[in-house]
PDB file of C-alpha atoms and ligand atoms in Angstrom:
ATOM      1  CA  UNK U   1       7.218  16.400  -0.979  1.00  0.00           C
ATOM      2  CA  UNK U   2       4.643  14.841   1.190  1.00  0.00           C
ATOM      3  CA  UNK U   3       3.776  11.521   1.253  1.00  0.00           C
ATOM      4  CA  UNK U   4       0.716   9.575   2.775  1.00  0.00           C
ATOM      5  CA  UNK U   5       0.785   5.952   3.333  1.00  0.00           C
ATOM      6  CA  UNK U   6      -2.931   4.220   3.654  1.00  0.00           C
ATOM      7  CA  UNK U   7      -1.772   0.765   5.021  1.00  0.00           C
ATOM      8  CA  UNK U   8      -2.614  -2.223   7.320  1.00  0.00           C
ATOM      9  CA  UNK U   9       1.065  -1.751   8.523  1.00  0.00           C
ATOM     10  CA  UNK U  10       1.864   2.014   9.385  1.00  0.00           C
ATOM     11  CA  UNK U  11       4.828   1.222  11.630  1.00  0.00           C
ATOM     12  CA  UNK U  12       6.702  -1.044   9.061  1.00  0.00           C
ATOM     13  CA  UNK U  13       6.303   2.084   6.673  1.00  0.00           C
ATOM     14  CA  UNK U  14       7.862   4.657   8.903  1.00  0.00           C
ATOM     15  CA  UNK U  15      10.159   2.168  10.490  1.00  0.00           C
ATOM     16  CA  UNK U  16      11.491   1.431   7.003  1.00  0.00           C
ATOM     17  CA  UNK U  17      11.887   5.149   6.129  1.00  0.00           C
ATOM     18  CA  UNK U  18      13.838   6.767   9.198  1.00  0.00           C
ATOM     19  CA  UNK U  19      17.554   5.922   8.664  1.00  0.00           C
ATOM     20  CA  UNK U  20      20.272   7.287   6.599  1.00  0.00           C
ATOM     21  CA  UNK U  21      19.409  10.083   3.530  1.00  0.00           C
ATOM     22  CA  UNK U  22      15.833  10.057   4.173  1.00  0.00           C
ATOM     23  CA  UNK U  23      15.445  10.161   7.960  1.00  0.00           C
ATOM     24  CA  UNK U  24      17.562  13.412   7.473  1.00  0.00           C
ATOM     25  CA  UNK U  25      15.317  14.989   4.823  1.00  0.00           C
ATOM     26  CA  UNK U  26      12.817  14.075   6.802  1.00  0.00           C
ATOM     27  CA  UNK U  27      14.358  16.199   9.622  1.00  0.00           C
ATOM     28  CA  UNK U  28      15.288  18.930   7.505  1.00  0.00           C
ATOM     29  CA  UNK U  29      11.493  19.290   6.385  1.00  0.00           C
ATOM     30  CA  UNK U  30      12.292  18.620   2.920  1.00  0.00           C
ATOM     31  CA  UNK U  31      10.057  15.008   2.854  1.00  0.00           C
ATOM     32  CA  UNK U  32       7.119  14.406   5.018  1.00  0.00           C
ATOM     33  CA  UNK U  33       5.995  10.933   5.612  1.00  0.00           C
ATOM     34  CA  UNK U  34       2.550  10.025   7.189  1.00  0.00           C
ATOM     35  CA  UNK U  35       1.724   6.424   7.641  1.00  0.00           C
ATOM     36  CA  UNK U  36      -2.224   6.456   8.190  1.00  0.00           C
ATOM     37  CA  UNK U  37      -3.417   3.223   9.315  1.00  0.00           C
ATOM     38  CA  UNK U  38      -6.605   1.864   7.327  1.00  0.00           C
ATOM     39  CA  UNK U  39      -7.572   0.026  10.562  1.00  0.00           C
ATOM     40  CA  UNK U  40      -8.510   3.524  12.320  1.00  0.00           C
ATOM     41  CA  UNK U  41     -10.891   4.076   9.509  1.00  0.00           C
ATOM     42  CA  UNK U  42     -13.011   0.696  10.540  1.00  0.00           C
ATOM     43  CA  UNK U  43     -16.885   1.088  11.731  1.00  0.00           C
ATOM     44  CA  UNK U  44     -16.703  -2.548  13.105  1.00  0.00           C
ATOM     45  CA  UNK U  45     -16.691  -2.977  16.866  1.00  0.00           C
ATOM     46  CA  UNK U  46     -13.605  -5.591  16.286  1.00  0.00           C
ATOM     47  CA  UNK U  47     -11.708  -2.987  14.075  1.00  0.00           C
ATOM     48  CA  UNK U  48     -11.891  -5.709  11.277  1.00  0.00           C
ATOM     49  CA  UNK U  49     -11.531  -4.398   7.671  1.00  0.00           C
ATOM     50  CA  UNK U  50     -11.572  -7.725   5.435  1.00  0.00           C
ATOM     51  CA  UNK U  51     -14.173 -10.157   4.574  1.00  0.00           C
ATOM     52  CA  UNK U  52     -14.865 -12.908   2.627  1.00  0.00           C
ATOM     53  CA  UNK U  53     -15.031 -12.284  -1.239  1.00  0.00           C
ATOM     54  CA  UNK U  54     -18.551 -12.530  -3.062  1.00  0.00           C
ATOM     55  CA  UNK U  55     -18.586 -15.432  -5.316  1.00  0.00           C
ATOM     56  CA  UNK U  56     -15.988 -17.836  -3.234  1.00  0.00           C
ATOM     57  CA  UNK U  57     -12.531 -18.383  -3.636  1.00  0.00           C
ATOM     58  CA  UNK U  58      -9.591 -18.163  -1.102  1.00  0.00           C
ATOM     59  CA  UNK U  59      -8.641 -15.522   1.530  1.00  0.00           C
ATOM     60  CA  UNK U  60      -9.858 -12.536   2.779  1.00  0.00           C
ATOM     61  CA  UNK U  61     -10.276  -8.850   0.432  1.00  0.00           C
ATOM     62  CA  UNK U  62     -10.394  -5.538   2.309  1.00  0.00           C
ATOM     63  CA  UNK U  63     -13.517  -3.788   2.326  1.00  0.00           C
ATOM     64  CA  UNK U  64     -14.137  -0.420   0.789  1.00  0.00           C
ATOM     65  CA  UNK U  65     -15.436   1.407   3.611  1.00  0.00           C
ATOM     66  CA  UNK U  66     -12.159   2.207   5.532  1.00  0.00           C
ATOM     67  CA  UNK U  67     -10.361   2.409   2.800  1.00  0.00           C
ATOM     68  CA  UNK U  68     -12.279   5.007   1.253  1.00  0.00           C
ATOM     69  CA  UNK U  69     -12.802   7.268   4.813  1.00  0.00           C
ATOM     70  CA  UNK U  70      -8.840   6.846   5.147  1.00  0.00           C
ATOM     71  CA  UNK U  71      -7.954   8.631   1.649  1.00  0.00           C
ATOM     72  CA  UNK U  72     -10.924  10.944   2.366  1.00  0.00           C
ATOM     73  CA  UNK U  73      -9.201  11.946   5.834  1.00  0.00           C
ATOM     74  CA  UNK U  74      -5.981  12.358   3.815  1.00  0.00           C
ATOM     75  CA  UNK U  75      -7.254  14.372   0.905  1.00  0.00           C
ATOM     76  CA  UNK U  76      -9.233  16.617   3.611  1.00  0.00           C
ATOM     77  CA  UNK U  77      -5.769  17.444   5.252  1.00  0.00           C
ATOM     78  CA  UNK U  78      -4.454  18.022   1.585  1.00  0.00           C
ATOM     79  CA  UNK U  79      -7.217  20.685   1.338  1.00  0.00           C
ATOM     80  CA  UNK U  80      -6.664  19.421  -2.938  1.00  0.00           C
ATOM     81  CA  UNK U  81      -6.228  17.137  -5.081  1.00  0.00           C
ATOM     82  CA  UNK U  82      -3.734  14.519  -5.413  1.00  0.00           C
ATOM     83  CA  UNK U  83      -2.841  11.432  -6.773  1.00  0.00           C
ATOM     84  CA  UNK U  84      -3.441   8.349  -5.455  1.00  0.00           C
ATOM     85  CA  UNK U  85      -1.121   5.501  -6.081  1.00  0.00           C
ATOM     86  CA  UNK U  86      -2.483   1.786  -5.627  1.00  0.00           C
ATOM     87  CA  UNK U  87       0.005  -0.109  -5.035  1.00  0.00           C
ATOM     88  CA  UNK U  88      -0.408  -3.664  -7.404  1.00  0.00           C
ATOM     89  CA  UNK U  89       1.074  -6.902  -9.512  1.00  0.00           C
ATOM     90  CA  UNK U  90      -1.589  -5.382 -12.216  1.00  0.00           C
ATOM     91  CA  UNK U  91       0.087  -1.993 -12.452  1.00  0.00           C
ATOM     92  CA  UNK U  92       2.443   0.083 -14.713  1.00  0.00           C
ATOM     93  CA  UNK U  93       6.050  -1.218 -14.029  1.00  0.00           C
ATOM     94  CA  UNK U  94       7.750   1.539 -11.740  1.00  0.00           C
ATOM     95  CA  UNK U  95      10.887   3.332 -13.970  1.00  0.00           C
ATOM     96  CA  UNK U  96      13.384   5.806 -13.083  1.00  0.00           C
ATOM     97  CA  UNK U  97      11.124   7.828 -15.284  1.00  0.00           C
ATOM     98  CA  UNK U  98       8.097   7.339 -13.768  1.00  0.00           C
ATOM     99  CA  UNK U  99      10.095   8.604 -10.639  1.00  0.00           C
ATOM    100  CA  UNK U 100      10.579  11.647 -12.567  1.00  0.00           C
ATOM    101  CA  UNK U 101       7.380  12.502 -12.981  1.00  0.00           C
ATOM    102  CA  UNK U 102       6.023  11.919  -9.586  1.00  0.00           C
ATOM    103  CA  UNK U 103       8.586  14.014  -8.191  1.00  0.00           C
ATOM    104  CA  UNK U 104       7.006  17.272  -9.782  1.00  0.00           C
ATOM    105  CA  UNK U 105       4.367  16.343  -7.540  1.00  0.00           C
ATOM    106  CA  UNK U 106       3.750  17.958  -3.921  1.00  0.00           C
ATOM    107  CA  UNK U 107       2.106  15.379  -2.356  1.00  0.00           C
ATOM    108  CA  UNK U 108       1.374  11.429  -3.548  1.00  0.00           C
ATOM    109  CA  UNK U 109      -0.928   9.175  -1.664  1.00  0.00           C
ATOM    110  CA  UNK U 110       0.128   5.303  -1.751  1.00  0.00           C
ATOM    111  CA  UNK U 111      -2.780   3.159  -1.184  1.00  0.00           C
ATOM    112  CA  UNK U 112      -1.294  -0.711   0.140  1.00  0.00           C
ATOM    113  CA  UNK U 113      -3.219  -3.412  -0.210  1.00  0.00           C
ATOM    114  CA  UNK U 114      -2.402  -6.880   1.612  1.00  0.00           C
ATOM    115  CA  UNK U 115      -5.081 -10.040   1.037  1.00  0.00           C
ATOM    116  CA  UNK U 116      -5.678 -10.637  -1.805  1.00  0.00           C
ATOM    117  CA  UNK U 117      -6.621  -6.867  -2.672  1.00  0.00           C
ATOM    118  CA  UNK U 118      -9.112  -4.409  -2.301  1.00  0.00           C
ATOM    119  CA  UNK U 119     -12.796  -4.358  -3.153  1.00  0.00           C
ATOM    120  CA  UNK U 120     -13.075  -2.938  -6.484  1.00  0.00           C
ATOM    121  CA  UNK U 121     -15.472  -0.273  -5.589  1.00  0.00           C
ATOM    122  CA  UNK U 122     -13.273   2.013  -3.856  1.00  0.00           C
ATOM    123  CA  UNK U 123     -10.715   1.857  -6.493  1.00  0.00           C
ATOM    124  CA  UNK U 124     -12.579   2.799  -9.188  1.00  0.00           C
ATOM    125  CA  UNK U 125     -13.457   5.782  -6.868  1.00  0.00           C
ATOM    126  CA  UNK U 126     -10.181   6.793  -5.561  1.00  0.00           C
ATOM    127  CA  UNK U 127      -7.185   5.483  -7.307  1.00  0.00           C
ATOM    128  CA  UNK U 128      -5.225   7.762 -10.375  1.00  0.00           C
ATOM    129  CA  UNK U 129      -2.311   5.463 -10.500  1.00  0.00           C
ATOM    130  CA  UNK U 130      -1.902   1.766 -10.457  1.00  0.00           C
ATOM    131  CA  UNK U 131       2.089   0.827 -10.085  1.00  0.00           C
ATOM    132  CA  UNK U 132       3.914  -2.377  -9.714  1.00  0.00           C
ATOM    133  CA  UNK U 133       7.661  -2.142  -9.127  1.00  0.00           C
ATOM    134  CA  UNK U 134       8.425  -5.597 -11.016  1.00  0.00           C
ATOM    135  CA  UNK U 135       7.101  -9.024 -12.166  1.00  0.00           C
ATOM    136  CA  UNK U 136       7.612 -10.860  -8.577  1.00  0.00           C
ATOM    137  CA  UNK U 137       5.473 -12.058  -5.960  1.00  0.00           C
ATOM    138  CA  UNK U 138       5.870 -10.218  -2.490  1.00  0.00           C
ATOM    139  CA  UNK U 139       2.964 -10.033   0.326  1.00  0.00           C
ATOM    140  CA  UNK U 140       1.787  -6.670  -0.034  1.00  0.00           C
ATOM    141  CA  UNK U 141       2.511  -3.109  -1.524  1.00  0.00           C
ATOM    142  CA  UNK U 142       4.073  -1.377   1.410  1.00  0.00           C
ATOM    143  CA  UNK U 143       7.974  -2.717   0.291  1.00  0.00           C
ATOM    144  CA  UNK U 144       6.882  -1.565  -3.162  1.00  0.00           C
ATOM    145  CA  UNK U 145       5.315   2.025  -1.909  1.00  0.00           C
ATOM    146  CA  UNK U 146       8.708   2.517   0.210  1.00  0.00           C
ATOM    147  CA  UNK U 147      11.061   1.922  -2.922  1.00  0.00           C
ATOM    148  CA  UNK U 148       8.697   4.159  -4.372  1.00  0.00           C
ATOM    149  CA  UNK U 149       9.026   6.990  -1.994  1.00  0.00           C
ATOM    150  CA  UNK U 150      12.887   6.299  -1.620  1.00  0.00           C
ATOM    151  CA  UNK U 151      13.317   6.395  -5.308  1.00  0.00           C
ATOM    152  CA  UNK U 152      11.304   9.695  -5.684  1.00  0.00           C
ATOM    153  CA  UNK U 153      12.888  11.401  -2.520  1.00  0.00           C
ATOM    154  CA  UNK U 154      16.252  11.949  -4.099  1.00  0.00           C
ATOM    155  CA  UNK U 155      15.020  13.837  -6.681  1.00  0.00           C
ATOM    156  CA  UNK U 156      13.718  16.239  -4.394  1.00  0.00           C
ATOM    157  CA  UNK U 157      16.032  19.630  -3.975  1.00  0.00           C
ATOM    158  CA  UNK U 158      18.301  19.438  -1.073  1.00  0.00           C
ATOM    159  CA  UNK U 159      17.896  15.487  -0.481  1.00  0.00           C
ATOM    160  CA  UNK U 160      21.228  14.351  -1.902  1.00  0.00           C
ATOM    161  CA  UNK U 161      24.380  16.169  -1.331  1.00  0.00           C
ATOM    162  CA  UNK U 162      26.114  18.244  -4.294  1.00  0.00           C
ATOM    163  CA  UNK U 163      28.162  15.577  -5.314  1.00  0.00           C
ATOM    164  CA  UNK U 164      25.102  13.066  -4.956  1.00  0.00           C
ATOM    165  CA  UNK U 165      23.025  15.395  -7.678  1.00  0.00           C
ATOM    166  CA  UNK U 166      25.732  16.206  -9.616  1.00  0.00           C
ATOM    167  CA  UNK U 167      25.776  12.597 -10.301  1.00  0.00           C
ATOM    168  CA  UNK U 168      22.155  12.313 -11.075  1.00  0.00           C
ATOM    169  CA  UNK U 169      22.282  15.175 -13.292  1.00  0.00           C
ATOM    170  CA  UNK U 170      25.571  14.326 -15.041  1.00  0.00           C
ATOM    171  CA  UNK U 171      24.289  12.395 -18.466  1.00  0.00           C
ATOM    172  CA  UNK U 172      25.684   8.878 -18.324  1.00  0.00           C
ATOM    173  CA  UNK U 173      24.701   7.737 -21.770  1.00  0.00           C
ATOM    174  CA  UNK U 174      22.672   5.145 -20.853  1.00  0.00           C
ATOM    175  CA  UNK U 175      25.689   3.179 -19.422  1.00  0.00           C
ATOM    176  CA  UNK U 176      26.444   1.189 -16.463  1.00  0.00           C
ATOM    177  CA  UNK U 177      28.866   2.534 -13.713  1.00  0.00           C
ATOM    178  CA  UNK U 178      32.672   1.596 -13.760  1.00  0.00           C
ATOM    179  CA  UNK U 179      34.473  -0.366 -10.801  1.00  0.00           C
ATOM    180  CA  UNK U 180      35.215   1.989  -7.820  1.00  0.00           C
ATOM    181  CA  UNK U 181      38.317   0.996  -5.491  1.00  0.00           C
ATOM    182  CA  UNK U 182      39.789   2.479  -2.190  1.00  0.00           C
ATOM    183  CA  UNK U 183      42.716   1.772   0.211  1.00  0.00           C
ATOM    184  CA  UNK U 184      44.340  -0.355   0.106  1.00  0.00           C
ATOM    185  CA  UNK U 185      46.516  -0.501  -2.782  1.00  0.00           C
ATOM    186  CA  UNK U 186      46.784  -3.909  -2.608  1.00  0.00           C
ATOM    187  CA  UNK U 187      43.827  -6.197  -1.067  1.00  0.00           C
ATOM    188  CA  UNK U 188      44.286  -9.944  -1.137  1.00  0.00           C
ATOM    189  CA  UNK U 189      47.083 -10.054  -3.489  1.00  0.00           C
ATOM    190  CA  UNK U 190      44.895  -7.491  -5.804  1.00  0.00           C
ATOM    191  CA  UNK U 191      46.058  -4.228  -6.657  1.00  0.00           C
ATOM    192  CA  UNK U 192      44.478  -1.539  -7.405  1.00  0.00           C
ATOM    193  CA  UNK U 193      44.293  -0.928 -11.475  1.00  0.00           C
ATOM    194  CA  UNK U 194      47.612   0.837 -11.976  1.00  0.00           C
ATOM    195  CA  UNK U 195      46.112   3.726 -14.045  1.00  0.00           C
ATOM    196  CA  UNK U 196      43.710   4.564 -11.401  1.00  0.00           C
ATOM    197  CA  UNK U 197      47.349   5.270  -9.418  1.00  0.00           C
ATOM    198  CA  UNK U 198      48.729   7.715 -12.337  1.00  0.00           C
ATOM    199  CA  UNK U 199      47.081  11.158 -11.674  1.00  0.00           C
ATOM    200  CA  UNK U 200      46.362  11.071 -15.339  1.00  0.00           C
ATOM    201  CA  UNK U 201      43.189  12.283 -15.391  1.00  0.00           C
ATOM    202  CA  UNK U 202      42.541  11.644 -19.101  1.00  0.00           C
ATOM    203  CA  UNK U 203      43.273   7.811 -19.217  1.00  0.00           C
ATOM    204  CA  UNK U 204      41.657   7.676 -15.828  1.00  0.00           C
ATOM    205  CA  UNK U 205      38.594   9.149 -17.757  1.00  0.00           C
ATOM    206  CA  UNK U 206      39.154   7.033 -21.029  1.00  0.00           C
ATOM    207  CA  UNK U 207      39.379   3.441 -18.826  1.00  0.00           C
ATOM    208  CA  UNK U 208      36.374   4.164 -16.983  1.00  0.00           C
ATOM    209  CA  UNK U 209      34.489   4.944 -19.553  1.00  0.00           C
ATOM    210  CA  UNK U 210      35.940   1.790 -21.410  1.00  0.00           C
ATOM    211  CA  UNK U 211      34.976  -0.368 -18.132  1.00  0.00           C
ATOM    212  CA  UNK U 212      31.331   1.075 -18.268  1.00  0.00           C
ATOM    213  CA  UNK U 213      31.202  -0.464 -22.056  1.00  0.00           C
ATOM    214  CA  UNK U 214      32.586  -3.411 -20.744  1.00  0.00           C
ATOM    215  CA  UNK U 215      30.432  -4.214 -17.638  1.00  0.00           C
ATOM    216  CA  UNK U 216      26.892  -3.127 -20.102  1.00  0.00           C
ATOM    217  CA  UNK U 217      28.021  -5.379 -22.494  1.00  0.00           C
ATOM    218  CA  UNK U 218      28.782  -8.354 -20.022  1.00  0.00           C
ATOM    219  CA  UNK U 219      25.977  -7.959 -17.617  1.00  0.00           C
ATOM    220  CA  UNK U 220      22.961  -5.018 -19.487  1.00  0.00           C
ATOM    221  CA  UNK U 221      23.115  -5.597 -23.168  1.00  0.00           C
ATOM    222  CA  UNK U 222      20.084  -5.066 -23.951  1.00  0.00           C
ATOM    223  CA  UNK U 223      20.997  -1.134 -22.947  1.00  0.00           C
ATOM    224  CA  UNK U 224      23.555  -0.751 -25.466  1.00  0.00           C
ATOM    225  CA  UNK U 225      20.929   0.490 -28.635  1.00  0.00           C
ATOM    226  CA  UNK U 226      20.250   3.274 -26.330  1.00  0.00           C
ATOM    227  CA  UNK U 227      23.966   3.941 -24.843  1.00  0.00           C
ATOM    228  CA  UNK U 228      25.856   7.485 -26.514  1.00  0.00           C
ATOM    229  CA  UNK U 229      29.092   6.031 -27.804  1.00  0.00           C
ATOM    230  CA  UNK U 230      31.438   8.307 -29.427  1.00  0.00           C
ATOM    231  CA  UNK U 231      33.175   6.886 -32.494  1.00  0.00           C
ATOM    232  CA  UNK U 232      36.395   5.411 -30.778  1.00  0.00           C
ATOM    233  CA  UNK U 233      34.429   3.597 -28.071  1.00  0.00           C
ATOM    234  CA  UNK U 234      31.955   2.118 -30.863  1.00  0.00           C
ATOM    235  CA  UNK U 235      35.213   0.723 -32.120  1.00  0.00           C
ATOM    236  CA  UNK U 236      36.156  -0.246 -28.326  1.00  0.00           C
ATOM    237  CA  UNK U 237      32.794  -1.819 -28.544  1.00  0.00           C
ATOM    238  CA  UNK U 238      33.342  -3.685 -31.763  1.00  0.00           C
ATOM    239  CA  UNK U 239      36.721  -4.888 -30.482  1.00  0.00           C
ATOM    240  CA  UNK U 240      34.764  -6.386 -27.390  1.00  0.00           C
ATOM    241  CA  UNK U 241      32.190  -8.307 -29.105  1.00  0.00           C
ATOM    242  CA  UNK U 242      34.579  -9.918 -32.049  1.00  0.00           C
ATOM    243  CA  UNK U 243      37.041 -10.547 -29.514  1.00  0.00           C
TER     244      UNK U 243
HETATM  245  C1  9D3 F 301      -2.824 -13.785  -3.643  1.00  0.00           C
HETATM  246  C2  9D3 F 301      -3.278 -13.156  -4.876  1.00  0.00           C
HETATM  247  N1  9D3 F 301      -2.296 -13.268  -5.943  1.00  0.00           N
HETATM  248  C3  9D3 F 301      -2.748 -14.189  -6.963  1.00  0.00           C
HETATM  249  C4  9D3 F 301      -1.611 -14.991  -7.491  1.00  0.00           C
HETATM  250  C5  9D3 F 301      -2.099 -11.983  -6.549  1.00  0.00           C
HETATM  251  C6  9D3 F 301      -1.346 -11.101  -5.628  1.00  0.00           C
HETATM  252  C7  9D3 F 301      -1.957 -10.002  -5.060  1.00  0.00           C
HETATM  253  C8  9D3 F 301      -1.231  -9.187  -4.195  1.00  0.00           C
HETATM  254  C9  9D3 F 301      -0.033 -11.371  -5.340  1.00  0.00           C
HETATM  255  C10 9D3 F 301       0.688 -10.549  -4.468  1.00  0.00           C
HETATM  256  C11 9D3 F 301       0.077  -9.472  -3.903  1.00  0.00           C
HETATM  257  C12 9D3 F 301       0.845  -8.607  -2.993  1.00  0.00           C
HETATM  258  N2  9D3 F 301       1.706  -7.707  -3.769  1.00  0.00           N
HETATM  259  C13 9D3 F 301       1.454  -6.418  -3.883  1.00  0.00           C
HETATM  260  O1  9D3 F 301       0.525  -5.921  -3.283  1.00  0.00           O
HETATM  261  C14 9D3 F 301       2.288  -5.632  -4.768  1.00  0.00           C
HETATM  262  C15 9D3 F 301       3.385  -5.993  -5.603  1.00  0.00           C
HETATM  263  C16 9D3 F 301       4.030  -7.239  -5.872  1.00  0.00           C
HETATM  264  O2  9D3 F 301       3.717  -8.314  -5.319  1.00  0.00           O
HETATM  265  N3  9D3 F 301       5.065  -7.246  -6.771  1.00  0.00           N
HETATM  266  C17 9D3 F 301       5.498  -6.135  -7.405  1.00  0.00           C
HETATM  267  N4  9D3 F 301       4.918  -4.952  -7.211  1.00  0.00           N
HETATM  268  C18 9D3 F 301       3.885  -4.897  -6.317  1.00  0.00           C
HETATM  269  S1  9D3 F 301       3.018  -3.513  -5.954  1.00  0.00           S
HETATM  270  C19 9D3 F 301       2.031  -4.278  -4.892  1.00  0.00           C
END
């Protein structure tokens, strides 16, 4: 997967992006990142890329002109088509399965705005894809492109680690996870649960499973319509909620 980055900020991007899983698929060739900074792209002798809006009103809005030369320069190197992402409030709400779907992709372009947005213009021209990543305020789309491209990166081939896809791929029925523990045995004056202790894989597998019901009904319930229950732990389930 490659992605390109048109932003005002091309250093917090890749900054953001080096460490940990994906600095080493980024190593390893399986990701590329480029961060392209819209600033390059302006034609004014100050480098300035915002002006005033037309018609009044507060702060600044980014002008089409290097905005549209930037993707151009991008989709040149592409040598094809690809999608471009604009990163915005007014977008589709960002989902595991959206992730999905982007990941068949082999490149995405995320277009980050920061003002209060982009000329209209050059949207209409360029953008495929309008995406939020949640109803919350922040001060630009480069924190939501880079959950984005973190999200989407492990479900590229070779990202995660066996165990890590196994994971993925393993169906969880739409549950939440169950408590995990380590050494020590005993933390605090808390032990680990005793069953955990017992080598008996079955009851390990039957508690956990139990604890998943129990955390989705505490703290997700409005996931339990969708969760796979057999019949037992609908009756585990029952117990919970008279109880
Ligand atoms: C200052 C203009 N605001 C009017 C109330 C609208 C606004 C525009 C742009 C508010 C924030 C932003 C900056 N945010 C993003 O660019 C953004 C974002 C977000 O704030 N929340 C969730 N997803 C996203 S994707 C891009």
């Amino acid at each position: 997967m490659r992605y390109y980055v048109l932003t005002l900020f091309p250093e917090m991007v890749e900054q953001g992006l080096k460490t940990s899983i994906l600095g080493r698929a980024q190593s390893q060739g399986l990701i590329s990142l480029k961060a392209v900074n819209i600033r390059d792209f302006s034609e004014n002798k100050h480098g300035h890329v915002d002006d005033y809006p037309y018609g009044g009103g507060a702060g600044m809005v980014m002008q089409p002109g290097p905005v549209y030369r930037a993707c151009e320069a991008v989709e040149a190197e592409i040598g094809h088509g690809a999608r471009v992402i604009y990163m915005t409030p007014q977008g589709r709400v960002f989902d595991q399965n959206m992730a999905k779907e982007l990941a068949k992709e082999e490149e995405l372009i995320f277009l980050c705005g920061h003002y209060e947005g982009i000329d209209e213009r050059v949207l209409e021209q360029k953008v495929t894809d309008c995406v939020s990543i949640g109803d919350y305020v922040l001060t630009g789309g480069e924190l939501p492109a880079m959950v984005m491209i973190d999200c989407i990166s492990r479900l590229v081939p070779g990202v995660l680690n066996n165990d890590q896809s196994a994971e993925i791929e393993s169906f969880h029925d739409n549950l939440l996870e169950y408590p995990q523990y380590t050494r020590p045995e005993e933390f605090m004056g808390m032990r680990v649960p005793e069953v955990l202790l017992s080598g008996h894989h079955a009851n390990i597998e039957r508690w956990r499973r139990e604890e998943s019901i129990r955390r989705t009904l505490e703290r997700r319930p409005d996931l339990l319509p969708d969760a796979h229950l057999t019949d037992r732990e609908r009756e585990y389930l029952d117990g919970l909620q008279k109880g």
